[in-house]
Amino acid sequence: MDLQTVRKTAREKLGGVCRVCPVCDGVICAGEVPGMGGVGTGTAFRNNIQALAGFKLNLRTVHHVSQPKLACTILGIKLSAPVIGAAIGGIALNLNAAMNEREYTGAIVSGCSRAGIIGMTGDGPKPEFFAAGLEAVRAGGGQGIPVIKPRETGLIVEMANQAAAAGAPAFGIDIDAAALMNMTNAGQPVGPKTPADLEYIKKHTRIPFIVKGIMTVDEAEACCTAGADAIVVSNHGGRALDHTPGTAEVLPYIAEAVGERLTVLADGGVRSGADVLKMLALGARAVLVGRPFALGAIGAGDQGVTLIANKLIAELQAAMILTGTADINTVSEETIW
Ligand SMILES: Cc1cc2nc3c(=O)[nH]c(=O)nc-3n(C[C@H](O)[C@H](O)[C@H](O)COP(=O)(O)O)c2cc1C
């Protein structure tokens, strides 16, 4: 199993829905939602890529770091490296029905688990989507984090408790899916959540609570006040609102404001180990990776996901040696030029 074969198979199976470009940057697929692109002009997706590219790394090799430490613990979950497989739902619509939801979530959960990291599962207009994720988490011995759409607050609590019963170590809500029309059209209304809603969810659930889709300091503060355990600085891979900044641009401000009050995660445009290191130097404790893992899953199931994960982890290790970063838990902001 090699990367070229995985990408070739994924390209064939995706039938033009995703061109599997040499660099996954949101240019060709702008506006292709459903599909793999960013919404509208595709600017928010491209901003993620450009923001990360705008940060440069300091090359340092006069030091003693030859075996950096990559292992970390995020929300009590032990990881071989600070990388998490992002939730991707709607495989039929977005990914040319190249797999069904259960096969896809299974590939993400077990492919990530084999690489020593953890994957997220999603939610969608059909109840089977969330159920498929829960099944994958259960089958994977609890190695998965279900992410729930911003539904009616009582229903979120119910679904979070189902996630806990399936053995999940944490759950999330992708709060930035607040205007997702395909949910509302299917009679599954979603919408924004008030700080009181977030507090209610935290009070009535028993595993760590992640709020995914935070892009401003004031909303990060609100999540701290509500007692959330983590946020994901994310614009949903540029698929929620057109013209947002890139996540790497806003991340340092958010990370500095919240400090140690909750765990800051980030995603959007992470394509290499160097990108992972940049996000950590900008203040994230771990990153989520979306489209690259989706291509791995479509190209070769769980083995494809493991292959991509191991490649990212090997690149991260090399980037740590080449920046003199001894421990992934204490990445210095001076790693950035
Ligand atoms: C096709 C597609 C479907 C997605 N579905 C979901 C979803 O169901 N739930 C969710 O929280 N995020 C979803 N996302 C967003 C990802 O979890 C993640 O935030 C994003 O893909 C990260 O950016 P990247 O793909 O550039 O790594 C989706 C993204 C894509 C591309």
mmCIF file of C-alpha atoms and ligand atoms in Angstrom:
data_model
loop_
_atom_site.group_PDB
_atom_site.id
_atom_site.type_symbol
_atom_site.label_atom_id
_atom_site.label_comp_id
_atom_site.label_asym_id
_atom_site.label_seq_id
_atom_site.Cartn_x
_atom_site.Cartn_y
_atom_site.Cartn_z
ATOM 1 C CA MET A 1 0.000 0.000 0.000
ATOM 2 C CA ASP A 2 1.584 3.276 -1.083
ATOM 3 C CA LEU A 3 0.332 6.823 -1.129
ATOM 4 C CA GLN A 4 0.211 7.066 -4.912
ATOM 5 C CA THR A 5 -2.067 4.019 -5.177
ATOM 6 C CA VAL A 6 -4.329 5.318 -2.423
ATOM 7 C CA ARG A 7 -4.683 8.679 -4.170
ATOM 8 C CA LYS A 8 -5.268 7.086 -7.591
ATOM 9 C CA THR A 9 -7.995 4.799 -6.199
ATOM 10 C CA ALA A 10 -9.594 7.714 -4.342
ATOM 11 C CA ARG A 11 -9.616 9.809 -7.538
ATOM 12 C CA GLU A 12 -11.346 7.005 -9.454
ATOM 13 C CA LYS A 13 -13.940 6.359 -6.745
ATOM 14 C CA LEU A 14 -14.701 10.045 -6.237
ATOM 15 C CA GLY A 15 -15.673 10.411 -9.914
ATOM 16 C CA GLY A 16 -14.785 14.105 -10.180
ATOM 17 C CA VAL A 17 -16.413 15.159 -6.888
ATOM 18 C CA CYS A 18 -12.828 15.683 -5.681
ATOM 19 C CA ARG A 19 -9.931 15.833 -8.178
ATOM 20 C CA VAL A 20 -7.393 14.732 -5.535
ATOM 21 C CA CYS A 21 -5.164 17.667 -6.498
ATOM 22 C CA PRO A 22 -1.402 17.597 -5.799
ATOM 23 C CA VAL A 23 -2.087 20.272 -3.149
ATOM 24 C CA CYS A 24 -5.540 20.223 -1.511
ATOM 25 C CA ASP A 25 -6.069 23.989 -1.437
ATOM 26 C CA GLY A 26 -9.707 24.655 -2.310
ATOM 27 C CA VAL A 27 -8.974 26.379 -5.628
ATOM 28 C CA ILE A 28 -10.506 24.046 -8.226
ATOM 29 C CA CYS A 29 -13.364 22.935 -5.964
ATOM 30 C CA ALA A 30 -14.412 26.476 -4.863
ATOM 31 C CA GLY A 31 -18.153 26.557 -4.240
ATOM 32 C CA GLU A 32 -18.564 22.790 -4.483
ATOM 33 C CA VAL A 33 -20.746 22.145 -1.459
ATOM 34 C CA PRO A 34 -22.038 19.416 -1.502
ATOM 35 C CA GLY A 35 -18.689 18.043 -2.556
ATOM 36 C CA MET A 36 -15.293 18.673 -1.008
ATOM 37 C CA GLY A 37 -14.932 22.398 -1.622
ATOM 38 C CA GLY A 38 -15.447 25.536 0.405
ATOM 39 C CA VAL A 39 -18.769 27.337 0.379
ATOM 40 C CA GLY A 40 -19.474 30.243 -2.013
ATOM 41 C CA THR A 41 -16.321 31.736 -3.481
ATOM 42 C CA GLY A 42 -14.258 29.185 -1.533
ATOM 43 C CA THR A 43 -12.373 32.045 0.148
ATOM 44 C CA ALA A 44 -12.663 30.668 3.693
ATOM 45 C CA PHE A 45 -11.152 27.320 2.627
ATOM 46 C CA ARG A 46 -8.330 29.032 0.746
ATOM 47 C CA ASN A 47 -7.732 31.403 3.664
ATOM 48 C CA ASN A 48 -7.028 28.377 5.866
ATOM 49 C CA ILE A 49 -4.330 27.215 3.460
ATOM 50 C CA GLN A 50 -2.881 30.689 2.914
ATOM 51 C CA ALA A 51 -2.858 31.542 6.618
ATOM 52 C CA LEU A 52 -0.793 28.462 7.418
ATOM 53 C CA ALA A 53 1.502 29.095 4.452
ATOM 54 C CA GLY A 54 2.033 32.645 5.725
ATOM 55 C CA PHE A 55 3.689 31.375 8.893
ATOM 56 C CA LYS A 56 7.267 30.181 8.427
ATOM 57 C CA LEU A 57 9.332 27.903 10.632
ATOM 58 C CA ASN A 58 12.732 28.646 12.144
ATOM 59 C CA LEU A 59 15.213 25.961 11.081
ATOM 60 C CA ARG A 60 17.407 25.075 14.088
ATOM 61 C CA THR A 61 19.872 22.192 14.207
ATOM 62 C CA VAL A 62 22.473 23.242 16.779
ATOM 63 C CA HIS A 63 20.900 21.405 19.723
ATOM 64 C CA HIS A 64 20.495 17.977 21.320
ATOM 65 C CA VAL A 65 16.958 17.077 20.099
ATOM 66 C CA SER A 66 17.204 13.883 18.042
ATOM 67 C CA GLN A 67 14.318 11.916 19.567
ATOM 68 C CA PRO A 68 11.510 14.381 20.197
ATOM 69 C CA LYS A 69 8.507 13.419 22.291
ATOM 70 C CA LEU A 70 5.297 13.334 20.231
ATOM 71 C CA ALA A 71 2.974 11.586 22.683
ATOM 72 C CA CYS A 72 0.411 13.689 24.491
ATOM 73 C CA THR A 73 -2.809 13.417 26.469
ATOM 74 C CA ILE A 74 -5.766 15.462 25.263
ATOM 75 C CA LEU A 75 -8.935 15.509 27.406
ATOM 76 C CA GLY A 76 -7.628 12.423 29.164
ATOM 77 C CA ILE A 77 -7.123 10.589 25.836
ATOM 78 C CA LYS A 78 -3.613 9.249 25.230
ATOM 79 C CA LEU A 79 -2.383 9.967 21.692
ATOM 80 C CA SER A 80 0.828 8.969 19.901
ATOM 81 C CA ALA A 81 0.834 12.475 18.380
ATOM 82 C CA PRO A 82 -1.435 15.555 18.601
ATOM 83 C CA VAL A 83 -3.462 14.655 15.510
ATOM 84 C CA ILE A 84 -7.192 13.840 15.406
ATOM 85 C CA GLY A 85 -9.255 12.627 12.434
ATOM 86 C CA ALA A 86 -11.935 15.287 11.850
ATOM 87 C CA ALA A 87 -15.629 14.419 11.498
ATOM 88 C CA ILE A 88 -16.767 14.218 7.893
ATOM 89 C CA GLY A 89 -20.391 13.388 7.240
ATOM 90 C CA GLY A 90 -22.714 13.086 4.260
ATOM 91 C CA ILE A 91 -20.545 10.625 2.357
ATOM 92 C CA ALA A 92 -23.304 9.939 -0.186
ATOM 93 C CA LEU A 93 -23.658 13.602 -1.135
ATOM 94 C CA ASN A 94 -20.150 14.904 -0.522
ATOM 95 C CA LEU A 95 -18.005 11.943 -1.513
ATOM 96 C CA ASN A 96 -19.869 10.418 -4.449
ATOM 97 C CA ALA A 97 -21.300 7.631 -2.249
ATOM 98 C CA ALA A 98 -17.876 6.009 -2.513
ATOM 99 C CA MET A 99 -18.574 4.340 0.857
ATOM 100 C CA ASN A 100 -21.561 4.273 3.173
ATOM 101 C CA GLU A 101 -21.509 6.212 6.482
ATOM 102 C CA ARG A 102 -20.764 3.101 8.540
ATOM 103 C CA GLU A 103 -17.867 2.028 6.322
ATOM 104 C CA TYR A 104 -16.486 5.565 6.342
ATOM 105 C CA THR A 105 -16.701 6.154 10.082
ATOM 106 C CA GLY A 106 -15.311 2.653 10.679
ATOM 107 C CA ALA A 107 -12.307 3.441 8.460
ATOM 108 C CA ILE A 108 -11.633 6.720 10.285
ATOM 109 C CA VAL A 109 -12.043 5.276 13.782
ATOM 110 C CA SER A 110 -9.974 2.137 13.244
ATOM 111 C CA GLY A 111 -7.432 3.751 10.877
ATOM 112 C CA CYS A 112 -6.716 6.497 13.411
ATOM 113 C CA SER A 113 -6.685 4.056 16.309
ATOM 114 C CA ARG A 114 -4.051 1.910 14.587
ATOM 115 C CA ALA A 115 -1.820 4.981 14.300
ATOM 116 C CA GLY A 116 -2.298 5.667 18.017
ATOM 117 C CA ILE A 117 -4.515 8.694 17.471
ATOM 118 C CA ILE A 118 -8.312 9.163 17.566
ATOM 119 C CA GLY A 119 -10.987 9.947 14.975
ATOM 120 C CA MET A 120 -14.220 11.888 15.163
ATOM 121 C CA THR A 121 -17.562 10.796 13.717
ATOM 122 C CA GLY A 122 -20.335 13.055 12.456
ATOM 123 C CA ASP A 123 -24.063 13.666 12.412
ATOM 124 C CA GLY A 124 -26.456 14.600 9.643
ATOM 125 C CA PRO A 125 -30.006 14.893 8.354
ATOM 126 C CA LYS A 126 -30.631 11.142 8.522
ATOM 127 C CA PRO A 127 -30.547 9.526 12.007
ATOM 128 C CA GLU A 128 -28.485 6.674 10.483
ATOM 129 C CA PHE A 129 -25.502 9.050 10.149
ATOM 130 C CA PHE A 130 -25.065 9.593 13.879
ATOM 131 C CA ALA A 131 -25.950 5.952 14.589
ATOM 132 C CA ALA A 132 -23.247 4.790 12.142
ATOM 133 C CA GLY A 133 -20.680 6.846 14.057
ATOM 134 C CA LEU A 134 -21.802 5.408 17.392
ATOM 135 C CA GLU A 135 -21.550 1.878 15.995
ATOM 136 C CA ALA A 136 -18.015 2.586 14.791
ATOM 137 C CA VAL A 137 -17.062 3.986 18.212
ATOM 138 C CA ARG A 138 -18.565 0.970 19.965
ATOM 139 C CA ALA A 139 -16.862 -1.468 17.584
ATOM 140 C CA GLY A 140 -13.578 0.407 18.037
ATOM 141 C CA GLY A 141 -13.654 -0.015 21.817
ATOM 142 C CA GLY A 142 -14.517 3.631 22.458
ATOM 143 C CA GLN A 143 -11.772 5.029 20.233
ATOM 144 C CA GLY A 144 -13.874 7.764 18.626
ATOM 145 C CA ILE A 145 -15.406 11.147 19.390
ATOM 146 C CA PRO A 146 -18.937 11.736 18.065
ATOM 147 C CA VAL A 147 -19.705 15.288 16.943
ATOM 148 C CA ILE A 148 -23.367 16.315 17.144
ATOM 149 C CA LYS A 149 -25.037 19.012 15.017
ATOM 150 C CA PRO A 150 -26.318 22.069 16.941
ATOM 151 C CA ARG A 151 -29.788 20.585 17.311
ATOM 152 C CA GLU A 152 -32.364 21.325 19.991
ATOM 153 C CA THR A 153 -30.430 21.462 23.284
ATOM 154 C CA GLY A 154 -32.271 18.594 25.003
ATOM 155 C CA LEU A 155 -31.622 16.362 22.009
ATOM 156 C CA ILE A 156 -27.902 17.187 22.076
ATOM 157 C CA VAL A 157 -27.792 16.068 25.711
ATOM 158 C CA GLU A 158 -29.581 12.837 24.813
ATOM 159 C CA MET A 159 -27.186 12.128 21.931
ATOM 160 C CA ALA A 160 -24.117 13.016 24.031
ATOM 161 C CA ASN A 161 -25.249 10.521 26.630
ATOM 162 C CA GLN A 162 -25.641 7.897 23.876
ATOM 163 C CA ALA A 163 -22.054 8.695 22.884
ATOM 164 C CA ALA A 164 -20.900 8.148 26.475
ATOM 165 C CA ALA A 165 -22.809 4.851 26.622
ATOM 166 C CA ALA A 166 -21.033 3.765 23.405
ATOM 167 C CA GLY A 167 -17.728 4.277 25.238
ATOM 168 C CA ALA A 168 -16.721 7.597 23.665
ATOM 169 C CA PRO A 169 -14.149 9.479 25.776
ATOM 170 C CA ALA A 170 -15.577 12.884 24.728
ATOM 171 C CA PHE A 171 -18.223 14.411 22.460
ATOM 172 C CA GLY A 172 -18.513 17.601 20.482
ATOM 173 C CA ILE A 173 -21.009 19.860 18.785
ATOM 174 C CA ASP A 174 -20.138 21.509 15.466
ATOM 175 C CA ILE A 175 -21.804 24.732 16.460
ATOM 176 C CA ASP A 176 -20.825 26.370 13.163
ATOM 177 C CA ALA A 177 -23.345 24.112 11.388
ATOM 178 C CA ALA A 178 -26.023 26.454 12.795
ATOM 179 C CA ALA A 179 -27.372 27.388 9.361
ATOM 180 C CA LEU A 180 -27.114 24.017 7.643
ATOM 181 C CA MET A 181 -30.150 23.980 5.374
ATOM 182 C CA ASN A 182 -30.085 20.257 4.612
ATOM 183 C CA MET A 183 -30.698 19.584 8.320
ATOM 184 C CA THR A 184 -33.598 22.019 8.598
ATOM 185 C CA ASN A 185 -35.092 20.832 5.277
ATOM 186 C CA ALA A 186 -35.034 17.263 6.585
ATOM 187 C CA GLY A 187 -37.011 18.276 9.682
ATOM 188 C CA GLN A 188 -33.890 18.203 11.885
ATOM 189 C CA PRO A 189 -33.616 21.856 12.858
ATOM 190 C CA VAL A 190 -30.270 23.344 13.850
ATOM 191 C CA GLY A 191 -29.376 26.806 15.069
ATOM 192 C CA PRO A 192 -27.036 28.913 17.188
ATOM 193 C CA LYS A 193 -26.674 28.097 20.880
ATOM 194 C CA THR A 194 -26.726 30.632 23.682
ATOM 195 C CA PRO A 195 -24.127 30.571 26.478
ATOM 196 C CA ALA A 196 -26.928 29.234 28.715
ATOM 197 C CA ASP A 197 -27.537 26.359 26.248
ATOM 198 C CA LEU A 198 -23.829 25.448 26.368
ATOM 199 C CA GLU A 199 -23.878 25.556 30.153
ATOM 200 C CA TYR A 200 -26.951 23.323 30.184
ATOM 201 C CA ILE A 201 -25.258 20.789 27.894
ATOM 202 C CA LYS A 202 -22.150 20.729 30.086
ATOM 203 C CA LYS A 203 -24.212 20.301 33.268
ATOM 204 C CA HIS A 204 -26.238 17.386 31.882
ATOM 205 C CA THR A 205 -23.458 15.329 30.284
ATOM 206 C CA ARG A 206 -20.663 13.309 31.809
ATOM 207 C CA ILE A 207 -17.821 13.131 29.281
ATOM 208 C CA PRO A 208 -15.656 16.064 28.111
ATOM 209 C CA PHE A 209 -17.539 18.573 25.940
ATOM 210 C CA ILE A 210 -15.903 20.065 22.831
ATOM 211 C CA VAL A 211 -17.330 23.093 21.006
ATOM 212 C CA LYS A 212 -16.171 22.921 17.370
ATOM 213 C CA GLY A 213 -16.313 25.994 15.171
ATOM 214 C CA ILE A 214 -15.060 28.898 17.313
ATOM 215 C CA MET A 215 -13.404 31.752 15.411
ATOM 216 C CA THR A 216 -13.476 34.748 17.778
ATOM 217 C CA VAL A 217 -12.078 35.589 21.211
ATOM 218 C CA ASP A 218 -15.479 36.588 22.633
ATOM 219 C CA GLU A 219 -17.048 33.226 21.745
ATOM 220 C CA ALA A 220 -14.017 31.364 23.126
ATOM 221 C CA GLU A 221 -14.548 33.326 26.370
ATOM 222 C CA ALA A 222 -18.229 32.312 26.359
ATOM 223 C CA CYS A 223 -17.207 28.648 26.016
ATOM 224 C CA CYS A 224 -14.862 29.024 29.009
ATOM 225 C CA THR A 225 -17.640 30.578 31.067
ATOM 226 C CA ALA A 226 -20.070 27.811 30.058
ATOM 227 C CA GLY A 227 -17.590 25.208 31.307
ATOM 228 C CA ALA A 228 -16.764 23.593 27.958
ATOM 229 C CA ASP A 229 -13.714 21.350 28.173
ATOM 230 C CA ALA A 230 -12.339 22.206 24.735
ATOM 231 C CA ILE A 231 -12.914 24.308 21.659
ATOM 232 C CA VAL A 232 -11.893 23.684 18.085
ATOM 233 C CA VAL A 233 -10.784 26.856 16.335
ATOM 234 C CA SER A 234 -12.390 25.938 13.040
ATOM 235 C CA ASN A 235 -14.422 27.330 10.167
ATOM 236 C CA HIS A 236 -15.646 23.856 9.194
ATOM 237 C CA GLY A 237 -12.982 23.615 6.498
ATOM 238 C CA GLY A 238 -14.438 26.772 4.909
ATOM 239 C CA ARG A 239 -17.839 25.148 4.455
ATOM 240 C CA ALA A 240 -19.994 27.178 6.851
ATOM 241 C CA LEU A 241 -19.494 30.895 6.122
ATOM 242 C CA ASP A 242 -17.683 32.357 3.110
ATOM 243 C CA HIS A 243 -14.994 35.041 3.713
ATOM 244 C CA THR A 244 -13.894 34.057 7.211
ATOM 245 C CA PRO A 245 -10.216 34.491 8.067
ATOM 246 C CA GLY A 246 -7.981 31.446 8.022
ATOM 247 C CA THR A 247 -8.035 29.572 11.314
ATOM 248 C CA ALA A 248 -4.263 29.995 11.839
ATOM 249 C CA GLU A 249 -4.784 33.779 11.733
ATOM 250 C CA VAL A 250 -7.239 33.871 14.642
ATOM 251 C CA LEU A 251 -5.772 30.982 16.653
ATOM 252 C CA PRO A 252 -3.013 32.894 18.523
ATOM 253 C CA TYR A 253 -5.468 35.530 19.778
ATOM 254 C CA ILE A 254 -7.933 32.898 20.969
ATOM 255 C CA ALA A 255 -5.259 30.691 22.567
ATOM 256 C CA GLU A 256 -3.766 33.632 24.428
ATOM 257 C CA ALA A 257 -7.155 34.811 25.698
ATOM 258 C CA VAL A 258 -8.320 31.440 27.045
ATOM 259 C CA GLY A 259 -4.956 30.348 28.470
ATOM 260 C CA GLU A 260 -5.294 27.133 30.458
ATOM 261 C CA ARG A 261 -9.029 27.459 31.076
ATOM 262 C CA LEU A 262 -9.867 24.931 28.370
ATOM 263 C CA THR A 263 -8.100 22.831 25.735
ATOM 264 C CA VAL A 264 -7.626 24.622 22.430
ATOM 265 C CA LEU A 265 -7.744 22.451 19.310
ATOM 266 C CA ALA A 266 -7.615 23.761 15.737
ATOM 267 C CA ASP A 267 -8.225 22.615 12.186
ATOM 268 C CA GLY A 268 -8.386 23.885 8.616
ATOM 269 C CA GLY A 269 -5.825 23.296 5.902
ATOM 270 C CA VAL A 270 -3.458 21.067 7.879
ATOM 271 C CA ARG A 271 -1.691 19.091 5.160
ATOM 272 C CA SER A 272 1.716 18.190 6.606
ATOM 273 C CA GLY A 273 3.619 17.617 9.816
ATOM 274 C CA ALA A 274 5.041 21.130 9.451
ATOM 275 C CA ASP A 275 1.459 22.471 9.436
ATOM 276 C CA VAL A 276 0.719 20.526 12.637
ATOM 277 C CA LEU A 277 3.774 22.075 14.274
ATOM 278 C CA LYS A 278 2.745 25.576 13.142
ATOM 279 C CA MET A 279 -0.746 25.182 14.673
ATOM 280 C CA LEU A 280 0.823 24.043 17.942
ATOM 281 C CA ALA A 281 3.293 26.935 17.951
ATOM 282 C CA LEU A 282 0.309 29.251 17.423
ATOM 283 C CA GLY A 283 -1.401 27.905 20.527
ATOM 284 C CA ALA A 284 -3.292 24.676 19.733
ATOM 285 C CA ARG A 285 -2.747 21.548 21.837
ATOM 286 C CA ALA A 286 -3.722 19.256 18.943
ATOM 287 C CA VAL A 287 -5.077 19.554 15.401
ATOM 288 C CA LEU A 288 -7.914 17.957 13.478
ATOM 289 C CA VAL A 289 -7.313 16.840 9.896
ATOM 290 C CA GLY A 290 -10.269 16.515 7.511
ATOM 291 C CA ARG A 291 -9.862 16.111 3.756
ATOM 292 C CA PRO A 292 -6.492 14.251 3.753
ATOM 293 C CA PHE A 293 -7.949 11.501 5.961
ATOM 294 C CA ALA A 294 -11.092 11.391 3.794
ATOM 295 C CA LEU A 295 -8.933 10.628 0.755
ATOM 296 C CA GLY A 296 -7.138 7.909 2.726
ATOM 297 C CA ALA A 297 -10.458 6.338 3.752
ATOM 298 C CA ILE A 298 -11.894 6.423 0.231
ATOM 299 C CA GLY A 299 -8.644 5.186 -1.327
ATOM 300 C CA ALA A 300 -7.944 2.277 1.003
ATOM 301 C CA GLY A 301 -10.310 2.219 3.996
ATOM 302 C CA ASP A 302 -8.737 2.077 7.442
ATOM 303 C CA GLN A 303 -5.332 1.217 5.957
ATOM 304 C CA GLY A 304 -5.417 4.399 3.895
ATOM 305 C CA VAL A 305 -6.242 6.439 6.994
ATOM 306 C CA THR A 306 -3.365 4.844 8.931
ATOM 307 C CA LEU A 307 -1.016 5.496 6.022
ATOM 308 C CA ILE A 308 -1.888 9.209 5.947
ATOM 309 C CA ALA A 309 -1.715 9.457 9.753
ATOM 310 C CA ASN A 310 1.705 7.802 9.894
ATOM 311 C CA LYS A 311 2.975 10.077 7.124
ATOM 312 C CA LEU A 312 1.829 13.187 9.040
ATOM 313 C CA ILE A 313 3.367 11.882 12.262
ATOM 314 C CA ALA A 314 6.705 11.098 10.556
ATOM 315 C CA GLU A 315 6.742 14.590 9.018
ATOM 316 C CA LEU A 316 5.931 16.099 12.410
ATOM 317 C CA GLN A 317 8.798 14.222 14.000
ATOM 318 C CA ALA A 318 11.215 15.476 11.310
ATOM 319 C CA ALA A 319 9.910 19.036 11.694
ATOM 320 C CA MET A 320 10.458 18.831 15.461
ATOM 321 C CA ILE A 321 14.063 17.720 15.009
ATOM 322 C CA LEU A 322 14.651 20.475 12.457
ATOM 323 C CA THR A 323 13.214 23.172 14.736
ATOM 324 C CA GLY A 324 14.762 21.878 17.964
ATOM 325 C CA THR A 325 11.367 21.062 19.488
ATOM 326 C CA ALA A 326 11.980 18.464 22.204
ATOM 327 C CA ASP A 327 8.413 17.934 23.410
ATOM 328 C CA ILE A 328 5.134 18.388 21.524
ATOM 329 C CA ASN A 329 3.484 19.477 24.785
ATOM 330 C CA THR A 330 5.642 22.587 25.003
ATOM 331 C CA VAL A 331 6.049 23.953 21.479
ATOM 332 C CA SER A 332 7.609 27.397 21.669
ATOM 333 C CA GLU A 333 6.098 30.314 19.777
ATOM 334 C CA GLU A 334 9.682 30.985 18.696
ATOM 335 C CA THR A 335 9.310 27.977 16.409
ATOM 336 C CA ILE A 336 7.613 30.485 14.081
ATOM 337 C CA TRP A 337 9.914 32.878 12.199
HETATM 338 C C1 LIG B 1 -17.095 16.884 2.982
HETATM 339 C C2 LIG B 1 -16.985 17.416 4.367
HETATM 340 C C3 LIG B 1 -17.946 17.068 5.309
HETATM 341 C C4 LIG B 1 -17.833 17.528 6.633
HETATM 342 N N1 LIG B 1 -18.759 17.123 7.562
HETATM 343 C C5 LIG B 1 -18.618 17.504 8.848
HETATM 344 C C6 LIG B 1 -19.504 17.027 9.861
HETATM 345 O O1 LIG B 1 -20.424 16.259 9.607
HETATM 346 N N2 LIG B 1 -19.309 17.439 11.141
HETATM 347 C C7 LIG B 1 -18.275 18.284 11.468
HETATM 348 O O2 LIG B 1 -18.109 18.619 12.637
HETATM 349 N N3 LIG B 1 -17.436 18.765 10.531
HETATM 350 C C8 LIG B 1 -17.564 18.378 9.248
HETATM 351 N N4 LIG B 1 -16.671 18.826 8.301
HETATM 352 C C9 LIG B 1 -15.557 19.714 8.726
HETATM 353 C C10 LIG B 1 -14.355 18.902 9.249
HETATM 354 O O3 LIG B 1 -14.646 18.251 10.454
HETATM 355 C C11 LIG B 1 -13.138 19.797 9.499
HETATM 356 O O4 LIG B 1 -13.502 20.872 10.334
HETATM 357 C C12 LIG B 1 -12.521 20.338 8.219
HETATM 358 O O5 LIG B 1 -12.599 19.389 7.175
HETATM 359 C C13 LIG B 1 -11.068 20.710 8.475
HETATM 360 O O6 LIG B 1 -10.472 21.255 7.349
HETATM 361 P P1 LIG B 1 -9.561 20.404 6.337
HETATM 362 O O7 LIG B 1 -10.462 19.510 5.555
HETATM 363 O O8 LIG B 1 -8.937 21.461 5.481
HETATM 364 O O9 LIG B 1 -8.557 19.625 7.147
HETATM 365 C C14 LIG B 1 -16.760 18.380 6.994
HETATM 366 C C15 LIG B 1 -15.792 18.710 6.031
HETATM 367 C C16 LIG B 1 -15.885 18.230 4.736
HETATM 368 C C17 LIG B 1 -14.804 18.579 3.748
#
